[in-house]
mmCIF file of C-alpha atoms in Angstrom:
data_model
loop_
_atom_site.group_PDB
_atom_site.id
_atom_site.type_symbol
_atom_site.label_atom_id
_atom_site.label_comp_id
_atom_site.label_asym_id
_atom_site.label_seq_id
_atom_site.Cartn_x
_atom_site.Cartn_y
_atom_site.Cartn_z
ATOM 1 C CA UNK G 60 -19.448 5.509 25.630
ATOM 2 C CA UNK G 61 -16.546 6.424 27.965
ATOM 3 C CA UNK G 62 -13.816 5.129 25.673
ATOM 4 C CA UNK G 63 -15.520 6.923 22.487
ATOM 5 C CA UNK G 64 -15.303 10.361 24.310
ATOM 6 C CA UNK G 65 -12.154 9.797 25.402
ATOM 7 C CA UNK G 66 -10.595 8.863 21.880
ATOM 8 C CA UNK G 67 -12.440 12.021 20.557
ATOM 9 C CA UNK G 68 -10.837 14.202 23.123
ATOM 10 C CA UNK G 69 -7.449 13.109 22.390
ATOM 11 C CA UNK G 70 -7.936 13.949 18.540
ATOM 12 C CA UNK G 71 -8.949 17.222 19.473
ATOM 13 C CA UNK G 72 -6.049 18.001 21.671
ATOM 14 C CA UNK G 73 -3.629 16.805 18.827
ATOM 15 C CA UNK G 74 -5.320 18.950 16.292
ATOM 16 C CA UNK G 75 -4.867 22.118 18.539
ATOM 17 C CA UNK G 76 -1.196 21.579 18.512
ATOM 18 C CA UNK G 77 0.072 23.596 15.633
ATOM 19 C CA UNK G 78 3.841 24.600 15.205
ATOM 20 C CA UNK G 79 4.621 28.181 14.477
ATOM 21 C CA UNK G 80 5.088 29.044 10.873
ATOM 22 C CA UNK G 81 8.200 31.136 11.410
ATOM 23 C CA UNK G 82 10.318 27.793 12.398
ATOM 24 C CA UNK G 83 12.853 26.491 9.788
ATOM 25 C CA UNK G 84 13.305 22.695 9.826
ATOM 26 C CA UNK G 85 16.069 21.023 7.658
ATOM 27 C CA UNK G 86 15.287 18.149 5.488
ATOM 28 C CA UNK G 87 15.908 14.759 7.339
ATOM 29 C CA UNK G 88 19.017 13.773 5.108
ATOM 30 C CA UNK G 89 20.909 16.900 6.188
ATOM 31 C CA UNK G 90 20.067 16.960 9.791
ATOM 32 C CA UNK G 91 22.773 14.179 10.834
ATOM 33 C CA UNK G 92 25.500 15.792 8.541
ATOM 34 C CA UNK G 93 24.665 19.485 10.204
ATOM 35 C CA UNK G 94 25.135 18.195 13.522
ATOM 36 C CA UNK G 95 28.404 16.257 12.740
ATOM 37 C CA UNK G 96 29.646 19.632 11.347
ATOM 38 C CA UNK G 97 28.646 21.525 14.373
ATOM 39 C CA UNK G 98 30.179 19.174 16.800
ATOM 40 C CA UNK G 99 33.358 19.184 14.892
ATOM 41 C CA UNK G 100 33.453 23.252 14.868
ATOM 42 C CA UNK G 101 32.641 23.196 18.674
ATOM 43 C CA UNK G 102 35.653 20.922 19.534
ATOM 44 C CA UNK G 103 33.128 18.182 20.879
ATOM 45 C CA UNK G 104 34.842 15.688 18.653
ATOM 46 C CA UNK G 105 38.364 14.480 18.969
ATOM 47 C CA UNK G 106 40.694 12.678 16.577
ATOM 48 C CA UNK G 107 43.337 10.270 17.547
ATOM 49 C CA UNK G 108 46.907 11.579 16.855
ATOM 50 C CA UNK G 109 48.453 11.093 13.458
ATOM 51 C CA UNK G 110 45.035 10.890 11.839
ATOM 52 C CA UNK G 111 45.963 13.355 9.201
ATOM 53 C CA UNK G 112 49.154 11.643 8.358
ATOM 54 C CA UNK G 113 47.642 8.232 8.239
ATOM 55 C CA UNK G 114 44.875 9.760 5.966
ATOM 56 C CA UNK G 115 47.342 11.548 3.702
ATOM 57 C CA UNK G 116 49.126 8.097 3.177
ATOM 58 C CA UNK G 117 46.129 6.045 2.616
ATOM 59 C CA UNK G 118 45.261 8.708 -0.110
ATOM 60 C CA UNK G 119 48.345 8.780 -1.722
ATOM 61 C CA UNK G 120 48.443 4.791 -1.492
ATOM 62 C CA UNK G 121 44.938 4.350 -3.121
ATOM 63 C CA UNK G 122 45.829 6.882 -5.671
ATOM 64 C CA UNK G 123 49.260 5.090 -6.614
ATOM 65 C CA UNK G 124 47.312 1.776 -6.833
ATOM 66 C CA UNK G 125 44.710 3.039 -9.027
ATOM 67 C CA UNK G 126 47.320 4.456 -11.344
ATOM 68 C CA UNK G 127 49.046 1.151 -11.296
ATOM 69 C CA UNK G 128 45.918 -0.544 -12.137
ATOM 70 C CA UNK G 129 45.310 1.803 -15.167
ATOM 71 C CA UNK G 130 48.653 1.506 -16.403
ATOM 72 C CA UNK G 131 48.743 -2.226 -16.191
ATOM 73 C CA UNK G 132 51.638 -2.680 -13.710
ATOM 74 C CA UNK G 133 49.777 -3.682 -10.596
ATOM 75 C CA UNK G 134 50.740 -7.314 -11.338
ATOM 76 C CA UNK G 135 54.720 -6.491 -11.587
ATOM 77 C CA UNK G 136 54.543 -4.570 -8.624
ATOM 78 C CA UNK G 137 52.835 -7.043 -6.327
ATOM 79 C CA UNK G 138 55.434 -9.648 -7.954
ATOM 80 C CA UNK G 139 58.328 -7.707 -6.957
ATOM 81 C CA UNK G 140 57.024 -6.747 -3.566
ATOM 82 C CA UNK G 141 55.932 -10.415 -2.584
ATOM 83 C CA UNK G 142 59.542 -11.624 -4.225
ATOM 84 C CA UNK G 143 61.411 -9.108 -1.922
ATOM 85 C CA UNK G 144 59.383 -10.336 1.026
ATOM 86 C CA UNK G 145 60.647 -13.975 0.389
ATOM 87 C CA UNK G 146 58.000 -15.546 -1.902
ATOM 88 C CA UNK G 147 60.010 -15.847 -4.761
ATOM 89 C CA UNK G 148 59.470 -19.450 -6.595
ATOM 90 C CA UNK G 149 62.631 -21.594 -5.952
ATOM 91 C CA UNK G 150 61.284 -25.061 -6.508
ATOM 92 C CA UNK G 151 59.112 -26.569 -9.171
ATOM 93 C CA UNK G 152 58.072 -30.170 -8.711
ATOM 94 C CA UNK G 153 56.757 -32.035 -11.902
ATOM 95 C CA UNK G 154 55.182 -35.540 -11.865
ATOM 96 C CA UNK G 155 53.554 -37.599 -14.399
ATOM 97 C CA UNK G 156 55.655 -36.313 -17.586
ATOM 98 C CA UNK G 157 57.097 -38.718 -19.861
ATOM 99 C CA UNK G 158 56.852 -37.027 -23.302
ATOM 100 C CA UNK G 159 56.545 -33.380 -22.051
ATOM 101 C CA UNK G 160 59.794 -31.898 -20.967
ATOM 102 C CA UNK G 161 60.270 -30.063 -17.780
ATOM 103 C CA UNK G 162 61.608 -27.060 -19.861
ATOM 104 C CA UNK G 163 58.594 -26.851 -21.916
ATOM 105 C CA UNK G 164 56.445 -26.806 -18.880
ATOM 106 C CA UNK G 165 58.484 -24.039 -17.026
ATOM 107 C CA UNK G 166 58.096 -21.931 -20.056
ATOM 108 C CA UNK G 167 54.367 -22.351 -20.263
ATOM 109 C CA UNK G 168 54.414 -21.315 -16.629
ATOM 110 C CA UNK G 169 56.463 -18.135 -17.251
ATOM 111 C CA UNK G 170 58.838 -18.383 -14.574
ATOM 112 C CA UNK G 171 61.975 -16.017 -14.971
ATOM 113 C CA UNK G 172 63.914 -16.638 -11.661
ATOM 114 C CA UNK G 173 62.081 -13.757 -9.764
ATOM 115 C CA UNK G 174 58.406 -14.931 -10.203
ATOM 116 C CA UNK G 175 56.556 -14.532 -6.907
ATOM 117 C CA UNK G 176 54.435 -17.561 -5.709
ATOM 118 C CA UNK G 177 51.837 -14.767 -4.400
ATOM 119 C CA UNK G 178 51.277 -13.026 -7.603
ATOM 120 C CA UNK G 179 51.373 -16.322 -9.622
ATOM 121 C CA UNK G 180 47.808 -16.831 -11.538
ATOM 122 C CA UNK G 181 47.538 -20.813 -10.942
ATOM 123 C CA UNK G 182 44.532 -20.663 -13.365
ATOM 124 C CA UNK G 183 46.536 -19.339 -16.240
ATOM 125 C CA UNK G 184 49.274 -21.743 -15.754
ATOM 126 C CA UNK G 185 47.135 -24.579 -15.740
ATOM 127 C CA UNK G 186 45.476 -23.413 -18.961
ATOM 128 C CA UNK G 187 48.660 -22.934 -20.552
ATOM 129 C CA UNK G 188 49.899 -26.351 -19.756
ATOM 130 C CA UNK G 189 46.668 -27.907 -20.895
ATOM 131 C CA UNK G 190 47.178 -26.620 -24.243
ATOM 132 C CA UNK G 191 50.593 -28.598 -24.886
ATOM 133 C CA UNK G 192 50.210 -31.533 -27.072
ATOM 134 C CA UNK G 193 50.656 -34.259 -24.819
ATOM 135 C CA UNK G 194 48.584 -33.237 -21.862
ATOM 136 C CA UNK G 195 45.303 -34.792 -20.939
ATOM 137 C CA UNK G 196 44.810 -33.250 -17.565
ATOM 138 C CA UNK G 197 46.985 -31.153 -15.382
ATOM 139 C CA UNK G 198 46.901 -29.573 -11.826
ATOM 140 C CA UNK G 199 48.920 -26.765 -10.394
ATOM 141 C CA UNK G 200 49.465 -26.241 -6.678
ATOM 142 C CA UNK G 201 51.065 -23.513 -4.761
ATOM 143 C CA UNK G 202 52.976 -24.716 -1.639
ATOM 144 C CA UNK G 203 53.980 -21.878 0.345
ATOM 145 C CA UNK G 204 56.472 -20.202 0.559
ATOM 146 C CA UNK G 205 58.459 -20.991 -2.559
ATOM 147 C CA UNK G 206 57.226 -24.190 -4.343
ATOM 148 C CA UNK G 207 54.859 -25.247 -7.097
ATOM 149 C CA UNK G 208 53.584 -28.757 -7.746
ATOM 150 C CA UNK G 209 52.676 -29.500 -11.161
ATOM 151 C CA UNK G 210 50.947 -32.893 -11.910
ATOM 152 C CA UNK G 211 50.196 -34.274 -15.464
ATOM 153 C CA UNK G 212 48.128 -37.110 -16.939
ATOM 154 C CA UNK G 213 49.336 -37.360 -20.693
ATOM 155 C CA UNK G 214 47.689 -39.082 -23.639
ATOM 156 C CA UNK G 215 48.764 -42.458 -24.716
ATOM 157 C CA UNK G 216 49.982 -43.014 -28.287
ATOM 158 C CA UNK G 217 48.055 -45.961 -29.856
ATOM 159 C CA UNK G 218 49.601 -45.642 -33.361
ATOM 160 C CA UNK G 219 50.970 -43.807 -36.223
ATOM 161 C CA UNK G 220 48.603 -42.484 -38.934
ATOM 162 C CA UNK G 221 49.988 -41.453 -42.340
ATOM 163 C CA UNK G 222 48.018 -39.000 -44.210
ATOM 164 C CA UNK G 223 49.591 -37.898 -47.395
ATOM 165 C CA UNK G 224 53.211 -37.433 -46.557
ATOM 166 C CA UNK G 225 52.647 -36.460 -42.912
ATOM 167 C CA UNK G 226 52.935 -38.958 -39.890
ATOM 168 C CA UNK G 227 51.115 -38.081 -36.695
ATOM 169 C CA UNK G 228 50.961 -40.217 -33.531
ATOM 170 C CA UNK G 229 47.128 -40.994 -32.650
ATOM 171 C CA UNK G 230 45.261 -42.290 -29.509
ATOM 172 C CA UNK G 231 42.843 -45.196 -29.667
ATOM 173 C CA UNK G 232 40.159 -42.622 -30.034
ATOM 174 C CA UNK G 233 41.614 -41.511 -33.419
ATOM 175 C CA UNK G 234 42.516 -37.904 -32.085
ATOM 176 C CA UNK G 235 45.865 -36.687 -33.247
ATOM 177 C CA UNK G 236 48.422 -36.157 -30.416
ATOM 178 C CA UNK G 237 51.368 -34.577 -32.182
ATOM 179 C CA UNK G 238 53.399 -34.976 -35.343
ATOM 180 C CA UNK G 239 55.759 -38.087 -35.315
ATOM 181 C CA UNK G 240 59.331 -36.743 -34.688
ATOM 182 C CA UNK G 241 61.379 -39.479 -33.765
ATOM 183 C CA UNK G 242 61.938 -43.201 -34.049
ATOM 184 C CA UNK G 243 61.239 -43.938 -30.559
ATOM 185 C CA UNK G 244 57.433 -44.860 -31.486
ATOM 186 C CA UNK G 245 58.479 -46.995 -34.289
ATOM 187 C CA UNK G 246 56.947 -50.108 -32.689
ATOM 188 C CA UNK G 247 53.565 -48.727 -33.010
ATOM 189 C CA UNK G 248 51.295 -49.902 -35.714
ATOM 190 C CA UNK G 249 51.077 -47.987 -38.969
ATOM 191 C CA UNK G 250 47.522 -46.911 -40.391
ATOM 192 C CA UNK G 251 47.542 -45.062 -43.699
ATOM 193 C CA UNK G 252 44.818 -43.364 -45.757
ATOM 194 C CA UNK G 253 42.002 -41.162 -45.150
ATOM 195 C CA UNK G 254 39.604 -42.405 -42.159
ATOM 196 C CA UNK G 255 42.117 -44.735 -41.138
ATOM 197 C CA UNK G 256 42.817 -42.763 -37.873
ATOM 198 C CA UNK G 257 39.050 -43.220 -36.712
ATOM 199 C CA UNK G 258 38.616 -46.856 -37.629
ATOM 200 C CA UNK G 259 41.955 -48.191 -36.636
ATOM 201 C CA UNK G 260 41.430 -49.102 -32.991
ATOM 202 C CA UNK G 261 38.427 -51.252 -33.703
ATOM 203 C CA UNK G 262 40.121 -53.116 -36.707
ATOM 204 C CA UNK G 263 43.338 -53.769 -34.797
ATOM 205 C CA UNK G 264 41.407 -55.279 -32.167
ATOM 206 C CA UNK G 265 39.576 -57.657 -34.333
ATOM 207 C CA UNK G 266 42.765 -58.385 -36.287
ATOM 208 C CA UNK G 267 44.600 -59.688 -33.104
ATOM 209 C CA UNK G 268 42.596 -62.983 -33.415
ATOM 210 C CA UNK G 269 45.700 -63.923 -35.899
ATOM 211 C CA UNK G 270 48.866 -62.943 -34.148
ATOM 212 C CA UNK G 271 51.219 -64.970 -36.311
ATOM 213 C CA UNK G 272 50.081 -62.972 -39.329
ATOM 214 C CA UNK G 273 49.508 -59.514 -37.290
ATOM 215 C CA UNK G 274 53.301 -59.621 -36.312
ATOM 216 C CA UNK G 275 54.367 -59.702 -39.914
ATOM 217 C CA UNK G 276 51.892 -56.600 -40.853
ATOM 218 C CA UNK G 277 54.020 -53.536 -41.878
ATOM 219 C CA UNK G 278 51.022 -51.235 -42.372
ATOM 220 C CA UNK G 279 47.279 -51.240 -42.339
ATOM 221 C CA UNK G 280 46.013 -49.229 -45.346
ATOM 222 C CA UNK G 281 42.501 -47.817 -45.602
ATOM 223 C CA UNK G 282 41.051 -48.313 -48.988
ATOM 224 C CA UNK G 283 37.989 -45.615 -49.916
ATOM 225 C CA UNK G 284 36.796 -45.286 -46.177
ATOM 226 C CA UNK G 285 35.382 -49.024 -46.742
ATOM 227 C CA UNK G 286 37.943 -51.905 -46.248
ATOM 228 C CA UNK G 287 41.554 -52.597 -45.600
ATOM 229 C CA UNK G 288 44.834 -53.896 -47.368
ATOM 230 C CA UNK G 289 47.570 -55.462 -45.283
ATOM 231 C CA UNK G 290 51.366 -54.761 -46.419
ATOM 232 C CA UNK G 291 53.506 -57.392 -45.214
ATOM 233 C CA UNK G 292 56.990 -57.109 -44.068
ATOM 234 C CA UNK G 293 58.392 -58.732 -47.240
ATOM 235 C CA UNK G 294 56.193 -56.097 -49.341
ATOM 236 C CA UNK G 295 53.365 -58.560 -50.119
ATOM 237 C CA UNK G 296 49.787 -56.799 -50.151
ATOM 238 C CA UNK G 297 46.747 -58.907 -48.718
ATOM 239 C CA UNK G 298 43.553 -57.333 -49.968
ATOM 240 C CA UNK G 299 40.926 -57.909 -47.406
ATOM 241 C CA UNK G 300 37.178 -57.630 -48.152
ATOM 242 C CA UNK G 301 34.654 -55.095 -46.711
ATOM 243 C CA UNK G 302 32.685 -57.657 -44.743
ATOM 244 C CA UNK G 303 33.350 -61.150 -43.524
ATOM 245 C CA UNK G 304 36.987 -60.623 -42.394
ATOM 246 C CA UNK G 305 36.867 -63.839 -40.419
ATOM 247 C CA UNK G 306 36.365 -65.979 -43.614
ATOM 248 C CA UNK G 307 38.981 -64.072 -45.432
ATOM 249 C CA UNK G 308 41.801 -64.663 -42.720
ATOM 250 C CA UNK G 309 40.869 -68.100 -42.058
ATOM 251 C CA UNK G 310 41.736 -68.890 -46.106
ATOM 252 C CA UNK G 311 44.984 -66.844 -45.545
ATOM 253 C CA UNK G 312 46.144 -68.590 -42.316
ATOM 254 C CA UNK G 313 45.185 -72.099 -44.104
ATOM 255 C CA UNK G 314 47.443 -71.172 -47.156
ATOM 256 C CA UNK G 315 50.275 -69.769 -45.009
ATOM 257 C CA UNK G 316 50.340 -72.830 -42.712
ATOM 258 C CA UNK G 317 50.019 -75.512 -45.584
ATOM 259 C CA UNK G 318 51.781 -73.776 -48.565
ATOM 260 C CA UNK G 319 53.859 -70.885 -46.910
ATOM 261 C CA UNK G 320 52.136 -68.453 -49.348
ATOM 262 C CA UNK G 321 53.544 -65.227 -47.931
ATOM 263 C CA UNK G 322 57.183 -66.495 -48.395
ATOM 264 C CA UNK G 323 56.696 -67.087 -52.118
ATOM 265 C CA UNK G 324 57.563 -64.597 -54.727
ATOM 266 C CA UNK G 325 54.195 -63.059 -55.089
ATOM 267 C CA UNK G 326 52.972 -59.372 -54.983
ATOM 268 C CA UNK G 327 49.411 -59.561 -53.751
ATOM 269 C CA UNK G 328 46.921 -61.897 -52.401
ATOM 270 C CA UNK G 329 43.259 -61.033 -53.141
ATOM 271 C CA UNK G 330 40.791 -62.372 -50.797
ATOM 272 C CA UNK G 331 37.858 -60.150 -51.518
ATOM 273 C CA UNK G 332 35.641 -62.793 -53.293
ATOM 274 C CA UNK G 333 34.458 -65.196 -51.470
ATOM 275 C CA UNK G 334 34.362 -68.197 -54.149
ATOM 276 C CA UNK G 335 38.095 -67.448 -55.325
ATOM 277 C CA UNK G 336 41.575 -66.344 -54.071
ATOM 278 C CA UNK G 337 43.629 -64.466 -56.753
ATOM 279 C CA UNK G 338 47.346 -64.379 -56.337
ATOM 280 C CA UNK G 339 49.293 -61.740 -58.361
ATOM 281 C CA UNK G 340 52.965 -62.697 -59.013
ATOM 282 C CA UNK G 341 55.859 -60.100 -58.896
ATOM 283 C CA UNK G 342 57.359 -58.771 -62.198
ATOM 284 C CA UNK G 343 60.214 -60.865 -61.998
ATOM 285 C CA UNK G 344 58.372 -63.944 -61.036
ATOM 286 C CA UNK G 345 55.908 -63.354 -63.919
ATOM 287 C CA UNK G 346 58.976 -63.145 -66.337
ATOM 288 C CA UNK G 347 60.326 -66.121 -65.075
ATOM 289 C CA UNK G 348 57.205 -67.932 -65.205
ATOM 290 C CA UNK G 349 56.763 -66.585 -68.871
ATOM 291 C CA UNK G 350 60.075 -67.993 -70.025
ATOM 292 C CA UNK G 351 59.404 -71.267 -68.301
ATOM 293 C CA UNK G 352 56.027 -71.504 -70.226
ATOM 294 C CA UNK G 353 57.873 -70.476 -73.714
ATOM 295 C CA UNK G 354 60.313 -73.091 -72.938
ATOM 296 C CA UNK G 355 57.795 -75.851 -72.062
ATOM 297 C CA UNK G 356 55.688 -74.881 -75.140
ATOM 298 C CA UNK G 357 58.952 -75.381 -77.526
ATOM 299 C CA UNK G 358 59.623 -78.816 -76.051
ATOM 300 C CA UNK G 359 56.149 -79.797 -76.497
ATOM 301 C CA UNK G 360 56.304 -78.669 -80.400
ATOM 302 C CA UNK G 361 59.523 -80.532 -80.617
ATOM 303 C CA UNK G 362 58.117 -83.883 -79.251
ATOM 304 C CA UNK G 363 55.037 -83.453 -81.665
ATOM 305 C CA UNK G 364 57.302 -83.168 -84.539
ATOM 306 C CA UNK G 365 59.349 -86.119 -83.719
ATOM 307 C CA UNK G 366 56.259 -88.190 -83.367
ATOM 308 C CA UNK G 367 54.914 -87.137 -86.435
ATOM 309 C CA UNK G 368 58.203 -88.004 -88.184
ATOM 310 C CA UNK G 369 57.935 -91.558 -86.828
#
């Protein structure tokens, strides 16, 4: 009962406290600002020396940087400033490049002799180098105060792909690396025809079982995206079947070992049919054969006439 009475009395006393109606109270957000202004006007707040000068310089500097940003000159100013401070790039170390020239890499980075290491955008430089034909992977690293390190991993050329009249270097995956520009890749196998680049690596790996014949192949020609023809170094064409490559190559190997078939005056060997092997003579050989046959026939006719006369 005592506690209840005391609480009630406290409520009454609080309700009796009423502020006078004629007192003006500022809103809470303005009170702190008003107190600060009053203290400033009465001299209760003191600023350090040169505060005004520093503030003016900061204001003009911020305005200048904002203007450079809007005008697109911030990068140039930063580069010129940091270069003058001793951060101009003087050395570029490039590793892992065999087909990609140093000059081309420097051009992609955009170095002009005054480029600042601080202002250089490493991500942009990496992206530009990665677009080069031979580059598979690249890292670009800053080494302060004046050096850039570029490490490349280049793509490996597996063969040459002829499509139409164009020659391109390809990887094992069939991806085109770059157009063929010189003869230093002349030792790579040549694959000809549509879809040849995609099927080249798998077929070449299977064909390696017959190295004596493989080393004499001048070109692998893809026919109708289904099978292959071999063009030998002496111009002979070997027509392989779509399936059962092993059977056809065993036949060819046996005929080559026993009869030196590929050294003969022939134009083509057709191994597409399982039950027969067709050999096509060259035009000159066919003409010589025809001449021999005609001479043989004449000789036979002459002998028959002589026998009939007796």
